[in-house]
Coordinates of C-alpha atoms in Angstrom, one line a residue:
Chain A
M185 CA -40.0 45.0 -0.4
K186 CA -40.0 41.4 -1.2
I187 CA -37.5 41.9 -4.0
K188 CA -35.2 43.8 -1.6
I189 CA -35.3 40.9 0.9
F190 CA -34.7 38.5 -1.9
F191 CA -31.6 40.4 -3.0
L192 CA -30.4 40.8 0.6
I193 CA -30.6 37.1 1.1
L194 CA -28.9 36.5 -2.2
I195 CA -26.0 38.8 -1.4
A196 CA -25.7 37.2 2.0
M197 CA -25.5 33.7 0.5
L198 CA -22.9 34.8 -2.1
S199 CA -20.7 36.6 0.5
F200 CA -20.7 33.5 2.6
K201 CA -19.4 31.5 -0.2
C202 CA -16.1 33.4 -0.4
L203 CA -15.4 32.1 3.1
F204 CA -15.2 28.6 1.8
A205 CA -13.1 29.6 -1.2
N206 CA -9.9 28.5 0.4
E207 CA -11.4 25.2 1.5
Q208 CA -12.7 24.7 -2.0
N209 CA -9.2 25.2 -3.4
N210 CA -7.8 22.7 -0.9
K211 CA -10.4 20.2 -2.0
I212 CA -9.5 20.6 -5.6
L213 CA -5.8 20.2 -4.8
K214 CA -6.5 17.2 -2.6
N215 CA -8.5 15.4 -5.3
K216 CA -5.8 16.2 -7.9
I217 CA -3.1 14.7 -5.6
L218 CA -5.3 11.6 -4.8
K219 CA -5.8 10.9 -8.4
N220 CA -2.1 10.8 -9.0
I221 CA -1.3 8.4 -6.1
R222 CA -1.5 4.7 -6.7
C223 CA -3.5 2.6 -4.2
L224 CA -0.8 0.1 -3.4
I225 CA -3.0 -2.7 -2.2
C226 CA -5.6 -2.4 -5.0
Q227 CA -5.2 -3.4 -8.6
G228 CA -5.2 -0.6 -11.1
Q229 CA -6.9 1.9 -8.9
S230 CA -5.8 5.3 -7.7
V231 CA -6.3 6.3 -4.1
Y232 CA -9.1 8.6 -5.2
D233 CA -11.1 5.7 -6.7
S234 CA -10.5 3.2 -3.9
Q235 CA -12.5 2.6 -0.7
S236 CA -9.9 0.3 0.9
D237 CA -8.6 0.9 4.4
F238 CA -5.2 1.9 2.9
A239 CA -6.8 4.5 0.6
M240 CA -9.1 5.9 3.3
S241 CA -6.1 6.5 5.6
M242 CA -4.1 7.9 2.8
K243 CA -6.8 10.4 2.1
L244 CA -6.7 11.6 5.7
V245 CA -2.9 11.9 5.6
V246 CA -3.0 13.9 2.4
D247 CA -5.6 16.2 3.9
Q248 CA -3.4 16.7 7.0
K249 CA -0.4 17.5 4.8
I250 CA -2.3 20.1 2.8
T251 CA -3.5 21.8 5.9
E252 CA 0.0 21.7 7.2
G253 CA 0.8 23.8 4.1
L254 CA 2.8 21.4 2.0
S255 CA 2.8 21.9 -1.7
E256 CA 1.7 19.3 -4.2
N257 CA 5.3 18.2 -5.1
Q258 CA 6.3 18.2 -1.4
I259 CA 3.5 15.7 -0.7
Y260 CA 4.6 13.5 -3.6
D261 CA 8.1 13.6 -2.3
Y262 CA 7.0 12.8 1.2
L263 CA 5.1 9.7 0.0
K264 CA 7.9 8.6 -2.2
I265 CA 10.2 8.5 0.8
Q266 CA 7.7 6.2 2.6
Y267 CA 6.6 4.0 -0.2
G268 CA 9.1 4.3 -3.0
E269 CA 8.5 5.8 -6.4
W270 CA 5.9 3.2 -7.3
I271 CA 3.3 5.3 -5.3
S272 CA 3.2 8.0 -7.9
Y273 CA 1.6 7.6 -11.3
D274 CA 4.2 9.9 -12.8
P275 CA 7.5 8.1 -13.1
E276 CA 10.7 10.0 -12.6
F277 CA 13.4 10.0 -15.3
N278 CA 16.2 7.8 -14.1
K279 CA 18.3 4.9 -15.2
K280 CA 15.4 2.5 -14.6
T281 CA 12.9 4.5 -16.6
Y282 CA 14.9 5.9 -19.5
I283 CA 13.5 3.3 -21.9
L284 CA 10.0 4.2 -20.9
W285 CA 10.6 7.9 -21.5
G286 CA 12.9 7.6 -24.5
M287 CA 11.0 4.9 -26.5
P288 CA 8.2 7.2 -27.8
I289 CA 10.7 9.8 -28.9
L290 CA 12.8 7.2 -30.6
L291 CA 9.8 5.6 -32.3
F292 CA 8.6 9.1 -33.4
L293 CA 12.0 9.8 -35.0
V294 CA 12.3 6.4 -36.7
G295 CA 8.7 6.9 -38.0
G296 CA 9.6 10.3 -39.2
V297 CA 12.6 9.0 -41.1
L298 CA 10.5 6.3 -42.7
V299 CA 7.9 8.8 -43.9
L300 CA 10.6 11.2 -45.2
R301 CA 12.2 8.4 -47.2
K302 CA 8.9 7.4 -48.7
L303 CA 8.2 11.1 -49.6
I304 CA 11.7 11.4 -51.2
V305 CA 11.1 8.3 -53.3
I306 CA 7.7 9.6 -54.5
K307 CA 9.3 12.9 -55.6
Chain B
M222 CA -10.8 -46.8 -46.9
E223 CA -13.8 -45.1 -45.5
F224 CA -13.3 -46.8 -42.2
I225 CA -9.7 -45.6 -42.0
A226 CA -10.8 -42.1 -42.7
Y227 CA -13.4 -42.4 -40.0
L228 CA -10.8 -43.7 -37.5
E229 CA -8.5 -40.9 -38.4
K230 CA -11.2 -38.4 -37.7
I231 CA -11.9 -39.9 -34.2
M232 CA -8.2 -39.9 -33.5
K233 CA -7.9 -36.3 -34.4
N234 CA -10.8 -35.4 -32.2
K235 CA -9.4 -37.3 -29.3
I236 CA -6.1 -35.5 -29.6
L237 CA -8.0 -32.2 -29.7
L238 CA -10.1 -33.3 -26.8
S239 CA -7.2 -34.4 -24.7
F240 CA -5.3 -31.3 -25.5
A241 CA -8.3 -29.2 -24.5
I242 CA -8.6 -31.1 -21.2
F243 CA -4.9 -30.7 -20.6
F244 CA -5.1 -27.0 -21.2
L245 CA -8.1 -26.6 -18.9
I246 CA -6.3 -28.5 -16.1
F247 CA -3.2 -26.4 -16.7
C248 CA -5.3 -23.2 -16.4
F249 CA -7.0 -24.4 -13.3
I250 CA -3.7 -25.3 -11.5
L251 CA -2.2 -22.0 -12.5
L252 CA -5.1 -19.9 -11.2
F253 CA -5.5 -22.1 -8.1
K254 CA -1.9 -21.6 -7.2
S255 CA -2.0 -17.9 -7.8
L256 CA -5.0 -17.6 -5.4
N257 CA -2.6 -17.9 -2.5
N258 CA 0.0 -15.6 -3.9
S259 CA 0.2 -12.1 -2.6
N260 CA -0.5 -9.6 -5.3
I261 CA 1.0 -6.6 -3.5
Y262 CA 3.9 -5.3 -5.3
V263 CA 6.5 -4.0 -2.8
P264 CA 9.3 -2.0 -4.5
E265 CA 12.8 -2.3 -3.1
S266 CA 12.8 0.0 -0.2
I267 CA 15.7 2.2 0.7
S268 CA 17.6 0.2 3.3
E269 CA 17.8 1.6 6.8
K270 CA 15.2 4.2 6.4
P271 CA 14.8 6.3 9.5
L272 CA 11.5 5.9 11.4
T273 CA 9.1 8.8 11.4
N274 CA 8.1 10.3 14.7
F275 CA 4.5 9.9 15.8
N276 CA 2.1 10.5 18.7
S277 CA -0.5 8.1 19.8
Q278 CA -2.1 6.8 23.0
D279 CA -1.7 3.6 24.9
L280 CA -4.4 0.9 24.3
F281 CA -4.8 -0.1 27.9
S282 CA -4.1 3.1 29.9
N283 CA -5.3 5.6 27.2
K284 CA -2.3 7.7 28.1
K285 CA -0.7 9.8 25.4
I286 CA 2.5 8.5 24.2
S287 CA 5.1 9.6 21.6
S288 CA 7.6 7.6 19.7
D289 CA 10.4 9.3 21.6
Q290 CA 9.1 7.6 24.8
I291 CA 8.9 4.2 23.1
F292 CA 12.2 3.8 21.3
I293 CA 14.6 4.4 24.1
D294 CA 15.8 1.3 26.0
S295 CA 16.3 -1.7 23.7
E296 CA 18.7 -3.0 21.1
F297 CA 16.1 -4.0 18.7
Y298 CA 12.4 -3.2 18.3
I299 CA 9.7 -5.1 16.5
L300 CA 6.8 -2.9 15.5
N301 CA 3.8 -5.1 14.6
I302 CA 0.7 -3.7 13.1
W303 CA -2.3 -5.8 14.0
A304 CA -6.1 -5.8 14.4
S305 CA -8.5 -8.1 16.1
W306 CA -10.5 -8.4 12.8
C307 CA -7.5 -9.5 10.9
L308 CA -7.3 -13.2 10.4
P309 CA -3.7 -13.6 9.3
C310 CA -2.7 -11.8 12.5
R311 CA -3.9 -14.8 14.4
T312 CA -1.7 -17.2 12.5
E313 CA 1.4 -15.0 13.2
H314 CA 0.6 -14.4 16.8
H315 CA 2.5 -17.3 18.2
Y316 CA 5.7 -16.1 16.5
L317 CA 5.3 -12.8 18.2
M318 CA 4.9 -14.6 21.5
E319 CA 8.2 -16.3 20.9
F320 CA 9.9 -13.0 20.1
S321 CA 8.6 -11.6 23.4
K322 CA 10.7 -14.1 25.3
N323 CA 13.9 -12.6 23.7
P324 CA 15.3 -9.9 26.0
S325 CA 17.1 -8.0 23.3
I326 CA 13.8 -7.2 21.5
K327 CA 11.1 -4.8 22.5
L328 CA 7.8 -5.6 20.9
I329 CA 5.5 -2.7 20.1
G330 CA 1.9 -3.4 18.9
L331 CA 0.2 -0.9 16.7
N332 CA -3.6 -1.6 16.9
Y333 CA -4.9 -0.7 13.4
K334 CA -8.5 0.6 12.9
D335 CA -9.9 -1.5 15.8
K336 CA -12.4 -1.2 18.6
P337 CA -10.5 -1.0 21.9
N338 CA -12.7 -3.6 23.5
S339 CA -12.3 -6.2 20.7
A340 CA -8.5 -5.5 20.7
K341 CA -8.4 -6.1 24.5
S342 CA -10.3 -9.4 24.2
F343 CA -8.0 -10.5 21.4
I344 CA -5.0 -9.9 23.7
G345 CA -6.9 -11.7 26.5
K346 CA -7.6 -14.7 24.4
F347 CA -4.3 -15.2 22.6
G348 CA -1.8 -13.6 25.1
N349 CA 0.0 -10.3 25.1
P350 CA 3.4 -10.4 23.4
Y351 CA 3.7 -6.6 23.3
S352 CA 5.4 -4.5 25.9
I353 CA 3.6 -1.4 24.6
N354 CA 0.4 -1.3 22.6
I355 CA -0.5 1.9 20.8
V356 CA -3.7 2.8 19.0
D357 CA -4.1 3.9 15.4
L358 CA -7.8 4.6 15.1
N359 CA -7.9 6.1 11.6
G360 CA -4.8 4.5 10.1
T361 CA -2.8 7.6 9.6
I362 CA 0.1 6.5 11.8
S363 CA 0.5 3.4 9.7
I364 CA 0.6 5.5 6.5
K365 CA 3.2 7.8 8.0
L366 CA 5.3 4.8 8.8
G367 CA 5.0 3.5 5.2
A368 CA 2.7 0.6 6.0
Y369 CA 0.4 -1.2 3.6
G370 CA -2.1 -2.7 6.0
V371 CA -2.5 -5.5 8.5
P372 CA -0.5 -7.5 9.4
E373 CA 2.8 -5.8 8.9
T374 CA 6.1 -6.0 10.9
F375 CA 9.0 -3.6 11.1
L376 CA 12.3 -4.5 12.5
I377 CA 13.9 -1.4 13.9
N378 CA 17.4 -1.0 15.4
N379 CA 18.6 1.2 18.3
E380 CA 19.4 4.0 15.9
R381 CA 15.7 4.1 15.0
K382 CA 16.2 2.9 11.5
I383 CA 13.9 0.4 9.8
I384 CA 16.1 -2.6 9.0
K385 CA 13.4 -4.8 7.7
K386 CA 9.8 -4.4 6.6
I387 CA 7.6 -7.5 6.3
V388 CA 4.2 -7.0 4.5
G389 CA 1.8 -9.8 5.5
P390 CA 2.0 -12.4 8.2
L391 CA 5.2 -13.8 9.6
N392 CA 6.2 -17.3 8.8
K393 CA 9.0 -19.7 9.7
E394 CA 11.5 -18.5 7.2
L395 CA 10.9 -14.8 8.0
V396 CA 11.3 -15.5 11.7
K397 CA 14.6 -17.3 11.0
E398 CA 15.7 -14.3 8.9
I399 CA 14.9 -11.9 11.8
N400 CA 16.7 -14.1 14.3
L401 CA 19.8 -14.1 12.0
I402 CA 19.8 -10.3 11.8
I403 CA 19.4 -10.0 15.6
K404 CA 22.4 -12.3 16.2

């Protein structure tokens, strides 16, 4: 009898959990977005890390936007309109950031050429 | 000879010492000066950004009010984000009082994360430059407007576009700039 009750309670608990599944997903998405947004009035902190007034309000706004049904990218775009591209930790590729994006590839290629030449000399 | 060598040693030390002192003073001045500098980086904003719509309530009457009801009957609007706990807001307050005398500007106060009672006593103490005061209890309206914190001032034209955004307190030069734009 006791075992039956135990299992009944267990099943009840587990079945309640699925009710919160959507909420859980939203929370994961929210945290992911908050980690990718720069806290503009803090130094070197994301909104997720910060406890400043700005970050606290930003968390509420992101929460609202998620419940409104906006996707992750839509939220980034929304914030970029308000605060400029600086808000996002992921810089877009444009004429201001081409050096930032192109430099690693360039260095990689130059390094590759150097290594290849060394190898050819050794052979 | 030994004496000269000794003298040389002292001279060298003195040069080193004076150099060290000079360096310290330099560092001190540099850091001291930068104490007063704002460290908020504001990227070049898109000029003439349209204002987002918002809903809030009036500070004094607690009536619900939307942005459509506020931005209707003036040539220029100044939206000022303020709080009674914000010290720089006090220094800029007399500039706002001056603006309130100008008939072509409508001043709107956005009370940011404040207790209504302290906000009211702030207005009672320093005067009310605002024609409308709206409440932003959790700060979400400011975020939707693209604000950083308190104090912050937006200059908005009659097409509801933000012409100028000032992060931080107003000062003489900024007031002059605003007056130039309005003329």
